[in-house]
Short mmCIF file of C-alpha atoms in Angstrom, two decimals:
data_model
loop_
_atom_site.label_atom_id
_atom_site.label_comp_id
_atom_site.label_asym_id
_atom_site.label_seq_id
_atom_site.Cartn_x
_atom_site.Cartn_y
_atom_site.Cartn_z
CA MET A 1 -26.22 -77.32 87.10
CA THR A 2 -27.13 -75.82 83.41
CA GLN A 3 -27.69 -72.34 83.95
CA TRP A 4 -29.92 -70.57 81.57
CA ILE A 5 -29.27 -66.79 81.42
CA LYS A 6 -32.11 -64.34 80.37
CA VAL A 7 -31.24 -62.56 77.19
CA CYS A 8 -33.96 -60.22 75.83
CA ALA A 9 -37.57 -60.66 74.48
CA GLN A 10 -38.20 -62.60 71.33
CA GLY A 11 -38.84 -59.37 69.45
CA ASP A 12 -35.71 -57.54 70.55
CA VAL A 13 -33.76 -58.96 67.63
CA ALA A 14 -35.19 -58.39 64.42
CA ASN A 15 -35.72 -61.12 61.91
CA GLU A 16 -32.13 -61.89 60.18
CA ASP A 17 -30.05 -59.75 62.56
CA VAL A 18 -27.77 -60.10 65.60
CA MET A 19 -27.55 -58.43 68.75
CA ARG A 20 -24.91 -57.73 71.42
CA PHE A 21 -25.27 -59.08 75.12
CA ASP A 22 -23.02 -58.85 77.84
CA HIS A 23 -22.83 -60.81 81.02
CA ALA A 24 -20.45 -61.45 83.50
CA GLY A 25 -17.75 -59.48 81.83
CA ARG A 26 -18.12 -61.43 78.60
CA THR A 27 -19.69 -60.43 75.41
CA PHE A 28 -21.99 -62.59 73.32
CA ALA A 29 -23.87 -62.16 69.84
CA ILE A 30 -27.51 -63.53 69.87
CA TYR A 31 -29.11 -64.08 66.35
CA ARG A 32 -32.55 -64.50 64.78
CA SER A 33 -32.42 -66.35 61.53
CA PRO A 34 -34.71 -65.70 58.57
CA SER A 35 -36.48 -68.93 59.72
CA ASN A 36 -36.95 -67.13 63.15
CA LYS A 37 -34.78 -69.46 64.94
CA TYR A 38 -32.54 -67.91 67.71
CA TYR A 39 -29.03 -68.67 67.98
CA ALA A 40 -25.84 -67.59 70.18
CA THR A 41 -21.98 -67.27 69.78
CA ASP A 42 -19.21 -65.50 71.18
CA GLY A 43 -19.40 -62.01 70.36
CA LEU A 44 -16.15 -60.87 68.92
CA CYS A 45 -14.64 -62.25 65.60
CA THR A 46 -11.89 -64.58 66.34
CA HIS A 47 -9.81 -62.61 63.96
CA GLU A 48 -9.47 -59.40 65.40
CA LYS A 49 -11.95 -58.96 68.39
CA VAL A 50 -14.40 -56.88 66.50
CA HIS A 51 -18.14 -56.89 67.95
CA LEU A 52 -20.12 -59.29 65.29
CA ALA A 53 -23.01 -57.39 66.42
CA ASP A 54 -22.34 -54.66 64.22
CA GLY A 55 -21.86 -56.90 61.53
CA LEU A 56 -24.71 -58.25 58.98
CA VAL A 57 -26.70 -61.51 59.09
CA MET A 58 -27.35 -62.91 55.69
CA ASP A 59 -29.33 -66.27 55.64
CA HIS A 60 -27.21 -68.42 58.22
CA ILE A 61 -23.72 -66.21 57.81
CA ILE A 62 -22.93 -63.49 60.07
CA GLU A 63 -20.19 -61.20 58.31
CA CYS A 64 -17.77 -59.18 60.78
CA PRO A 65 -17.86 -55.64 60.05
CA LYS A 66 -14.12 -54.82 60.18
CA HIS A 67 -12.63 -57.21 57.55
CA ASN A 68 -15.92 -59.03 55.92
CA GLY A 69 -14.96 -62.57 57.93
CA ARG A 70 -17.94 -64.89 57.59
CA PHE A 71 -19.27 -67.49 60.03
CA ASP A 72 -22.05 -70.01 59.91
CA TYR A 73 -23.56 -68.63 63.20
CA THR A 74 -25.33 -71.88 63.69
CA SER A 75 -22.33 -74.10 63.63
CA GLY A 76 -19.53 -71.19 64.68
CA ALA A 77 -17.71 -72.60 61.56
CA ALA A 78 -15.13 -70.01 60.00
CA LYS A 79 -15.92 -69.87 55.93
CA GLY A 80 -12.52 -68.68 54.95
CA ALA A 81 -9.95 -65.80 55.00
CA PRO A 82 -9.52 -63.49 57.11
CA VAL A 83 -11.28 -65.82 59.65
CA CYS A 84 -9.34 -69.05 60.40
CA VAL A 85 -10.95 -69.94 63.58
CA ASN A 86 -14.37 -70.87 64.47
CA LEU A 87 -16.73 -69.22 66.67
CA LYS A 88 -17.52 -70.86 70.09
CA THR A 89 -21.48 -71.25 70.09
CA TYR A 90 -23.92 -71.65 72.89
CA PRO A 91 -27.53 -73.32 73.33
CA VAL A 92 -30.51 -71.06 73.25
CA LYS A 93 -34.02 -71.49 74.28
CA VAL A 94 -37.11 -69.38 73.57
CA GLU A 95 -39.75 -69.71 76.83
CA THR A 96 -42.74 -67.70 76.89
CA GLY A 97 -41.05 -65.01 74.51
CA ILE A 98 -38.17 -64.63 76.51
CA VAL A 99 -34.59 -65.71 74.70
CA PHE A 100 -32.03 -67.58 77.17
CA ILE A 101 -28.84 -68.92 76.71
CA ASN A 102 -26.54 -71.46 78.39
CA ILE A 103 -23.14 -70.23 78.83
CA ASP A 104 -21.84 -73.16 81.05
CA MET B 1 1.60 -40.22 72.48
CA THR B 2 5.27 -39.84 72.44
CA GLU B 3 6.59 -37.72 69.46
CA ALA B 4 7.38 -39.73 66.20
CA THR B 5 11.19 -40.05 65.22
CA TYR B 6 11.93 -39.22 61.51
CA PRO B 7 12.34 -40.44 59.10
CA ARG B 8 9.70 -43.02 59.90
CA ASP B 9 10.50 -46.63 59.61
CA TYR B 10 7.58 -47.93 57.40
CA SER B 11 8.73 -51.50 57.52
CA LEU B 12 6.44 -53.87 59.72
CA ILE B 13 9.44 -55.14 61.73
CA GLY B 14 11.02 -51.91 62.63
CA ARG B 15 11.05 -49.22 65.30
CA ASP B 16 7.82 -47.61 64.27
CA ALA B 17 5.98 -50.91 63.99
CA LYS B 18 7.14 -51.36 68.05
CA ARG B 19 6.10 -47.50 68.62
CA ALA B 20 2.57 -48.00 67.29
CA ILE B 21 1.73 -51.25 69.51
CA GLY B 22 3.50 -49.50 72.29
CA GLU B 23 1.31 -46.28 71.62
CA GLY B 24 -2.06 -48.47 71.40
CA LEU B 25 -2.42 -47.46 67.58
CA ALA B 26 -2.48 -51.04 66.70
CA ASN B 27 -5.82 -52.83 66.52
CA ALA B 28 -7.26 -49.55 67.89
CA GLN B 29 -11.02 -48.60 68.12
CA TRP B 30 -11.61 -46.09 65.49
CA TYR B 31 -14.28 -43.13 65.18
CA ALA B 32 -17.42 -44.27 63.35
CA ALA B 33 -20.23 -41.93 62.46
CA PRO B 34 -23.54 -42.42 64.60
CA ILE B 35 -25.69 -43.98 61.36
CA ALA B 36 -28.73 -45.64 62.44
CA ARG B 37 -28.57 -49.81 62.73
CA ALA B 38 -31.40 -50.08 60.65
CA ARG B 39 -30.35 -47.81 57.89
CA LEU B 40 -26.70 -49.21 58.07
CA LYS B 41 -28.63 -52.63 57.54
CA GLU B 42 -30.21 -51.59 54.44
CA LEU B 43 -27.14 -49.99 53.14
CA MET B 44 -25.03 -53.15 53.62
CA ARG B 45 -27.40 -55.49 52.33
CA ARG B 46 -26.11 -57.39 49.07
CA SER B 47 -27.27 -58.24 45.95
CA ASP B 48 -25.38 -59.54 42.47
CA GLY B 49 -27.41 -57.51 40.18
CA PRO B 50 -25.01 -54.00 39.81
CA ALA B 51 -21.96 -55.85 39.91
CA ILE B 52 -23.12 -58.61 37.09
CA ARG B 53 -24.47 -55.66 34.98
CA ASP B 54 -21.01 -54.00 35.54
CA THR B 55 -18.91 -56.91 34.81
CA LEU B 56 -21.02 -57.55 31.78
CA ILE B 57 -20.08 -54.23 30.53
CA TRP B 58 -16.61 -54.55 31.76
CA ILE B 59 -15.82 -57.91 29.73
CA ALA B 60 -17.64 -56.51 26.41
CA ALA B 61 -15.24 -53.14 26.91
CA PHE B 62 -12.34 -55.59 27.31
CA GLY B 63 -13.45 -57.81 24.07
CA ALA B 64 -14.28 -54.63 21.72
CA THR B 65 -10.89 -53.13 22.54
CA ALA B 66 -8.83 -55.90 22.53
CA GLY B 67 -10.66 -57.02 19.11
CA LEU B 68 -10.20 -53.51 17.78
CA ALA B 69 -6.54 -53.54 18.87
CA ILE B 70 -5.79 -56.82 17.30
CA TYR B 71 -7.42 -55.91 14.15
CA LEU B 72 -5.70 -52.74 13.59
CA TRP B 73 -2.39 -54.12 14.47
CA PRO B 74 0.35 -52.91 13.33
CA SER B 75 -1.39 -49.59 12.25
CA TRP B 76 -1.32 -46.56 14.45
CA TRP B 77 -4.82 -46.67 14.47
CA SER B 78 -4.69 -49.60 17.04
CA VAL B 79 -2.88 -47.21 19.82
CA PRO B 80 -6.04 -45.65 20.95
CA PHE B 81 -7.55 -49.07 21.57
CA PHE B 82 -4.65 -50.28 23.39
CA LEU B 83 -4.90 -47.11 25.34
CA VAL B 84 -8.35 -47.96 26.40
CA TYR B 85 -7.58 -51.61 27.05
CA GLY B 86 -4.78 -50.90 29.35
CA ILE B 87 -7.03 -48.71 31.18
CA LEU B 88 -9.34 -51.85 31.70
CA TYR B 89 -6.38 -54.28 32.32
CA GLY B 90 -4.06 -52.32 34.64
CA SER B 91 -6.54 -49.88 36.07
CA SER B 92 -10.24 -51.13 36.24
CA THR B 93 -8.67 -54.40 37.81
CA ASP B 94 -7.88 -52.16 40.93
CA SER B 95 -11.43 -51.96 42.19
CA ARG B 96 -12.21 -55.39 41.08
CA TRP B 97 -9.30 -56.59 43.04
CA HIS B 98 -10.57 -54.36 46.10
CA GLU B 99 -14.30 -54.90 46.23
CA CYS B 100 -14.36 -58.60 45.39
CA GLY B 101 -11.61 -58.76 48.12
CA HIS B 102 -13.88 -57.40 50.29
CA GLY B 103 -16.58 -59.71 49.15
CA THR B 104 -18.94 -57.18 48.73
CA ALA B 105 -19.43 -56.49 44.99
CA PHE B 106 -21.28 -59.50 44.70
CA LYS B 107 -23.70 -61.61 47.31
CA THR B 108 -22.36 -64.68 45.81
CA ARG B 109 -19.26 -65.85 46.91
CA TRP B 110 -17.60 -67.73 43.95
CA MET B 111 -18.28 -64.66 41.74
CA ASN B 112 -16.48 -62.48 44.08
CA ASP B 113 -13.52 -65.05 44.01
CA THR B 114 -13.62 -65.51 40.57
CA ILE B 115 -13.46 -61.87 39.65
CA TYR B 116 -10.86 -61.28 42.59
CA GLN B 117 -8.19 -63.75 41.40
CA LEU B 118 -8.59 -62.67 37.56
CA ALA B 119 -8.18 -58.92 38.65
CA CYS B 120 -5.26 -60.04 41.14
CA PHE B 121 -3.54 -61.48 38.01
CA MET B 122 -4.37 -58.51 35.63
CA ILE B 123 -2.88 -56.12 38.26
CA MET B 124 0.04 -58.42 39.68
CA ARG B 125 -1.32 -58.45 43.13
CA ALA B 126 -0.49 -62.01 44.78
CA PRO B 127 -4.21 -62.79 45.90
CA THR B 128 -3.56 -64.32 48.99
CA ILE B 129 -0.73 -61.43 50.33
CA TRP B 130 -2.72 -58.84 49.33
CA ARG B 131 -5.78 -60.00 50.88
CA TRP B 132 -4.08 -59.97 54.09
CA SER B 133 -2.13 -56.97 53.48
CA HIS B 134 -5.53 -55.27 52.83
CA THR B 135 -6.97 -56.85 56.21
CA ARG B 136 -3.86 -55.29 57.69
CA HIS B 137 -4.78 -52.15 56.09
CA HIS B 138 -8.09 -51.63 57.54
CA THR B 139 -6.94 -52.66 60.86
CA ASP B 140 -4.67 -50.17 60.95
CA THR B 141 -5.16 -47.54 58.13
CA ILE B 142 -2.33 -45.17 57.58
CA ILE B 143 -0.53 -46.25 60.92
CA VAL B 144 3.22 -46.36 60.38
CA GLY B 145 4.99 -49.56 60.93
CA ARG B 146 1.56 -51.36 60.71
CA ASP B 147 -0.17 -50.44 57.39
CA PRO B 148 1.51 -52.42 54.52
CA GLU B 149 -0.11 -50.50 52.02
CA ILE B 150 1.14 -47.04 52.71
CA SER B 151 2.09 -46.06 49.03
CA VAL B 152 3.71 -42.57 49.47
CA MET B 153 6.21 -42.67 52.39
CA ARG B 154 7.81 -39.73 53.80
CA PRO B 155 9.85 -37.81 53.10
CA THR B 156 8.61 -37.64 49.53
CA VAL B 157 10.38 -39.23 46.86
CA ILE B 158 9.03 -37.44 43.45
CA LEU B 159 10.71 -39.49 40.85
CA LYS B 160 9.69 -42.93 42.26
CA LEU B 161 6.23 -41.14 42.93
CA ILE B 162 6.06 -40.69 39.17
CA ALA B 163 7.11 -44.24 38.43
CA THR B 164 4.14 -45.38 40.37
CA TYR B 165 1.97 -43.84 37.91
CA PHE B 166 3.56 -46.38 35.23
CA ALA B 167 3.53 -49.20 37.52
CA ILE B 168 7.32 -49.63 37.55
CA PRO B 169 8.02 -49.86 41.08
CA GLN B 170 4.87 -52.34 41.69
CA THR B 171 6.07 -54.49 39.03
CA ILE B 172 9.36 -54.74 39.81
CA ALA B 173 8.09 -55.84 43.35
CA ALA B 174 5.37 -58.14 41.96
CA PHE B 175 8.41 -60.11 40.12
CA LYS B 176 10.67 -59.89 43.02
CA HIS B 177 8.02 -61.15 45.47
CA MET B 178 7.14 -63.89 42.94
CA PHE B 179 10.61 -65.31 42.88
CA ILE B 180 10.84 -65.43 46.59
CA HIS B 181 7.39 -67.16 46.73
CA ILE B 182 8.39 -69.62 44.23
CA SER B 183 11.40 -70.73 46.62
CA GLY B 184 8.87 -71.03 49.32
CA ARG B 185 9.58 -68.35 51.58
CA LEU B 186 7.61 -64.72 52.26
CA THR B 187 9.17 -61.26 52.92
CA PRO B 188 9.90 -60.89 56.64
CA ASP B 189 6.95 -58.18 56.34
CA GLU B 190 4.51 -60.73 54.54
CA MET B 191 5.34 -63.00 57.56
CA THR B 192 3.79 -60.44 60.22
CA TYR B 193 0.41 -60.74 58.35
CA VAL B 194 -0.06 -63.78 56.19
CA PRO B 195 -0.87 -66.74 58.66
CA GLU B 196 0.88 -70.31 58.37
CA MET B 197 -2.06 -72.00 56.88
CA GLU B 198 -2.25 -69.59 54.02
CA ARG B 199 1.33 -70.00 52.91
CA ALA B 200 1.32 -72.88 50.74
CA ARG B 201 -1.25 -71.03 48.52
CA VAL B 202 0.70 -68.17 48.00
CA TYR B 203 3.71 -70.37 46.99
CA LEU B 204 1.51 -72.30 44.46
CA ILE B 205 0.09 -69.33 42.94
CA ALA B 206 3.43 -67.67 42.13
CA HIS B 207 4.40 -70.84 40.16
CA ILE B 208 1.23 -70.81 38.13
CA TRP B 209 1.85 -67.00 37.58
CA LEU B 210 5.27 -67.46 36.51
CA ALA B 211 4.29 -70.23 34.00
CA ILE B 212 1.72 -67.94 32.59
CA HIS B 213 3.97 -65.06 32.06
CA PHE B 214 6.72 -67.25 30.64
CA SER B 215 4.08 -68.85 28.20
CA VAL B 216 2.92 -65.63 26.86
CA ILE B 217 6.36 -64.52 26.15
CA ALA B 218 7.02 -67.70 24.72
CA ILE B 219 4.03 -67.38 22.31
CA SER B 220 5.34 -63.69 21.40
CA LEU B 221 8.39 -65.02 20.22
CA TYR B 222 6.97 -68.08 18.54
CA LEU B 223 4.61 -65.68 16.45
CA HIS B 224 7.30 -63.15 16.22
CA SER B 225 4.64 -60.67 17.46
CA TRP B 226 4.39 -58.08 19.84
CA LEU B 227 0.64 -58.75 20.40
CA PRO B 228 0.51 -61.28 23.25
CA VAL B 229 2.65 -59.14 25.64
CA LEU B 230 0.71 -56.09 24.67
CA LEU B 231 -2.01 -57.72 25.82
CA VAL B 232 -1.22 -60.10 28.79
CA GLY B 233 1.39 -59.74 31.57
CA PRO B 234 3.13 -57.01 32.94
CA LEU B 235 3.23 -54.47 30.05
CA PRO B 236 -0.69 -53.75 29.69
CA THR B 237 -0.39 -53.54 33.78
CA MET B 238 2.16 -50.73 33.38
CA TYR B 239 0.84 -48.66 30.14
CA GLY B 240 -2.63 -48.90 32.04
CA ALA B 241 -1.91 -48.21 35.08
CA TRP B 242 -2.21 -44.30 35.59
CA VAL B 243 -5.89 -44.11 36.16
CA HIS B 244 -5.79 -46.35 39.00
CA VAL B 245 -2.77 -44.45 40.46
CA MET B 246 -4.32 -41.17 39.81
CA THR B 247 -7.53 -41.89 41.71
CA GLY B 248 -6.04 -44.06 44.22
CA GLN B 249 -3.44 -41.58 45.05
CA THR B 250 -6.19 -39.54 46.34
CA GLN B 251 -7.18 -41.76 49.07
CA HIS B 252 -5.04 -40.99 51.51
CA GLY B 253 -2.50 -38.61 49.76
CA GLY B 254 -0.85 -35.98 51.88
CA LEU B 255 -3.31 -36.83 54.97
CA ALA B 256 -2.34 -37.67 58.52
CA GLU B 257 -0.24 -40.66 59.73
CA ASP B 258 -0.91 -42.27 63.09
CA VAL B 259 -4.72 -41.36 63.83
CA LEU B 260 -7.60 -43.22 64.66
CA ASP B 261 -10.05 -41.37 62.69
CA HIS B 262 -10.89 -41.98 59.00
CA ARG B 263 -11.96 -38.76 58.55
CA LEU B 264 -8.08 -37.29 58.97
CA ASN B 265 -6.54 -39.80 56.58
CA SER B 266 -8.65 -40.45 53.95
CA ARG B 267 -10.34 -38.60 51.21
CA THR B 268 -13.71 -38.48 49.54
CA VAL B 269 -13.38 -37.22 45.97
CA LEU B 270 -16.45 -36.24 43.86
CA MET B 271 -15.70 -37.63 40.45
CA ASN B 272 -17.59 -38.18 37.08
CA PRO B 273 -19.78 -41.74 36.41
CA VAL B 274 -16.77 -42.97 33.91
CA LEU B 275 -14.15 -42.62 36.41
CA ARG B 276 -16.45 -44.36 38.76
CA PHE B 277 -17.34 -47.12 36.85
CA ILE B 278 -13.76 -47.95 36.34
CA TYR B 279 -13.06 -47.32 40.21
CA TRP B 280 -15.92 -48.81 41.52
CA ASN B 281 -16.70 -45.80 43.45
CA MET B 282 -13.94 -46.26 45.55
CA ASN B 283 -13.91 -42.28 45.45
CA TYR B 284 -16.23 -42.48 48.60
CA HIS B 285 -13.14 -43.56 50.65
CA VAL B 286 -13.73 -42.18 53.72
CA GLU B 287 -17.07 -43.78 53.64
CA HIS B 288 -15.64 -47.21 52.48
CA HIS B 289 -13.18 -47.22 55.24
CA MET B 290 -15.62 -46.57 57.85
CA PHE B 291 -18.19 -49.01 56.97
CA PRO B 292 -16.31 -51.82 54.82
CA MET B 293 -19.42 -54.06 54.46
CA VAL B 294 -21.24 -51.50 52.43
CA PRO B 295 -20.84 -52.47 48.32
CA TYR B 296 -19.53 -50.26 46.11
CA HIS B 297 -22.86 -49.84 44.52
CA LYS B 298 -24.44 -48.30 47.90
CA LEU B 299 -21.43 -45.88 48.68
CA PRO B 300 -23.39 -42.81 47.08
CA LYS B 301 -26.21 -43.42 49.30
CA LEU B 302 -23.90 -43.74 52.37
CA TYR B 303 -22.01 -40.53 51.41
CA GLU B 304 -25.38 -38.79 52.11
CA GLU B 305 -25.72 -40.05 54.97
CA MET B 306 -22.41 -39.49 56.75
CA LYS B 307 -22.25 -35.72 55.16
CA PRO B 308 -23.15 -34.08 58.71
CA PHE B 309 -20.19 -35.95 60.46
CA CYS B 310 -17.46 -35.83 57.60
CA PRO B 311 -15.37 -32.97 56.30
CA PRO B 312 -16.68 -31.39 53.08
CA ALA B 313 -15.70 -33.93 50.02
CA ASN B 314 -13.17 -32.73 47.35
CA THR B 315 -15.44 -31.54 44.54
CA SER B 316 -13.24 -32.85 41.96
CA LEU B 317 -9.87 -34.74 41.00
CA PHE B 318 -8.30 -31.30 40.34
CA ASP B 319 -9.49 -30.09 43.42
CA ALA B 320 -7.88 -33.19 45.56
CA TYR B 321 -4.71 -32.72 43.32
CA ARG B 322 -4.70 -28.86 44.31
CA GLU B 323 -4.06 -29.77 48.16
CA ILE B 324 -2.12 -33.11 47.30
CA ILE B 325 0.88 -31.93 45.19
CA PRO B 326 1.51 -29.15 47.44
CA ALA B 327 1.54 -31.63 50.41
CA TRP B 328 3.95 -34.29 48.72
CA LEU B 329 6.30 -31.36 47.91
CA LYS B 330 6.01 -29.95 51.61
CA GLN B 331 6.70 -33.47 52.96
CA ARG B 332 9.92 -33.75 50.87
CA LYS B 333 11.59 -31.26 53.74
CA ASP B 334 9.14 -31.55 56.29
CA PRO B 335 7.78 -35.51 56.70
CA SER B 336 5.68 -34.15 59.90
CA TYR B 337 3.49 -32.51 57.58
CA CYS B 338 -0.12 -33.32 56.83
CA ILE B 339 -3.32 -31.69 55.24
CA PRO B 340 -5.49 -30.49 58.14
CA ARG B 341 -9.06 -31.68 57.88
CA GLN B 342 -12.02 -29.80 58.91
CA LEU B 343 -14.29 -31.34 60.95
CA PRO B 344 -18.24 -30.23 61.00
CA GLU B 345 -18.85 -28.28 64.09
CA GLY B 346 -19.72 -30.52 67.21
CA THR B 347 -17.91 -33.61 65.89
CA MET B 348 -14.59 -34.36 67.87
CA ALA B 349 -11.44 -36.08 65.92
CA MET B 350 -10.39 -39.19 67.37
CA ILE B 351 -6.49 -39.17 67.11
CA CYS B 352 -5.32 -41.36 70.35
CA PRO B 353 -6.30 -44.45 71.32
CA ILE B 354 -9.05 -44.90 74.12
CA ALA B 355 -9.48 -47.59 76.58
CA THR B 356 -11.37 -50.38 74.53
CA GLU B 357 -14.06 -52.64 76.19
#
């Protein structure tokens, strides 16, 4: 059965920004795009396990704070060196002002 | 931590590489100054404007100095123009390589990539190798056995150090590596940080570069003129290197090895606007290492934000070398010596690994 996990209130993530969300020993990154849509990926860069929540969101790109590796957070696609492995993404929904992710 | 054994083993596959991993110094968590997220976001924000402006000035300076040098050749009056051209070719390209490699100089990716490739050729740094070596340099800054970009190994060899100011060892190494790469191989150290999928590109670029270098020599021979080799290739890289080595050696010179705090192993030096244009503000080096996503043109603002958490900056190049040169001399006999840094009251140095989450 699909399990939706409550993450935060809609306003907790600034527009065109990212926040960290830890749950059950795992860490995730929750994004709010400039068009006000929410996305979720694994929280650590696939290159050297740095928290992406400390990085910079530019349009649909998240840039890792340590080595400037870039991912498309809407698809998880790695956008070139030094990141070579895609990020895992997770479904997100917003209901009554609350952001949920499905991490099954 | 166990005591380091001297002399240190700076290779990436030797005794100190194993020690760094065993001690938790590799891929470790580093000190970061507590700058508010909102302010950091403002500082990290990208734009094309400053780098386009600086690049237009840069290209114009190249054109003017090369044009006048060619026009006045073979008169001695051409020499000053060659000297300035050399600084543009062999020194300003260091910071362009660096900033565009981080992808922070311009907002637009292709602009970073274009200037990156051009600067790499001029300063003779294999673009793929150096992209990855610099990635490691940021992960494990001045960690012996991990960082491939430690430029002054201890004990200091003064003659070799002086030769670096004319890019002699760097140029020899660049050609040696080009010949290794065209044979479809990497060095054992390079194999530790360049992923398999990137290696074909290394070999391809080595072929292209060697073809260009030999073509320039052939043109010089055909024209019976020194001009082509004085303008393109290893000669301008060498005769123009001294400014980037002079500024670059202040980044980490004489400071601590094997610490997890950029305030102890990196140095910020205040410099004049001309040097900061050539160097693209890399004199704010503690700031750059702690927050590498901040573009060069925002580093002076980041410096102001970080001041309360950092040792005082060196006030000039002279001030920096006044502590670096005695340290290098001392490190000839005592490689364990490093320049101590005074941290602001109330801030703790991070010198040992801590448990990561």
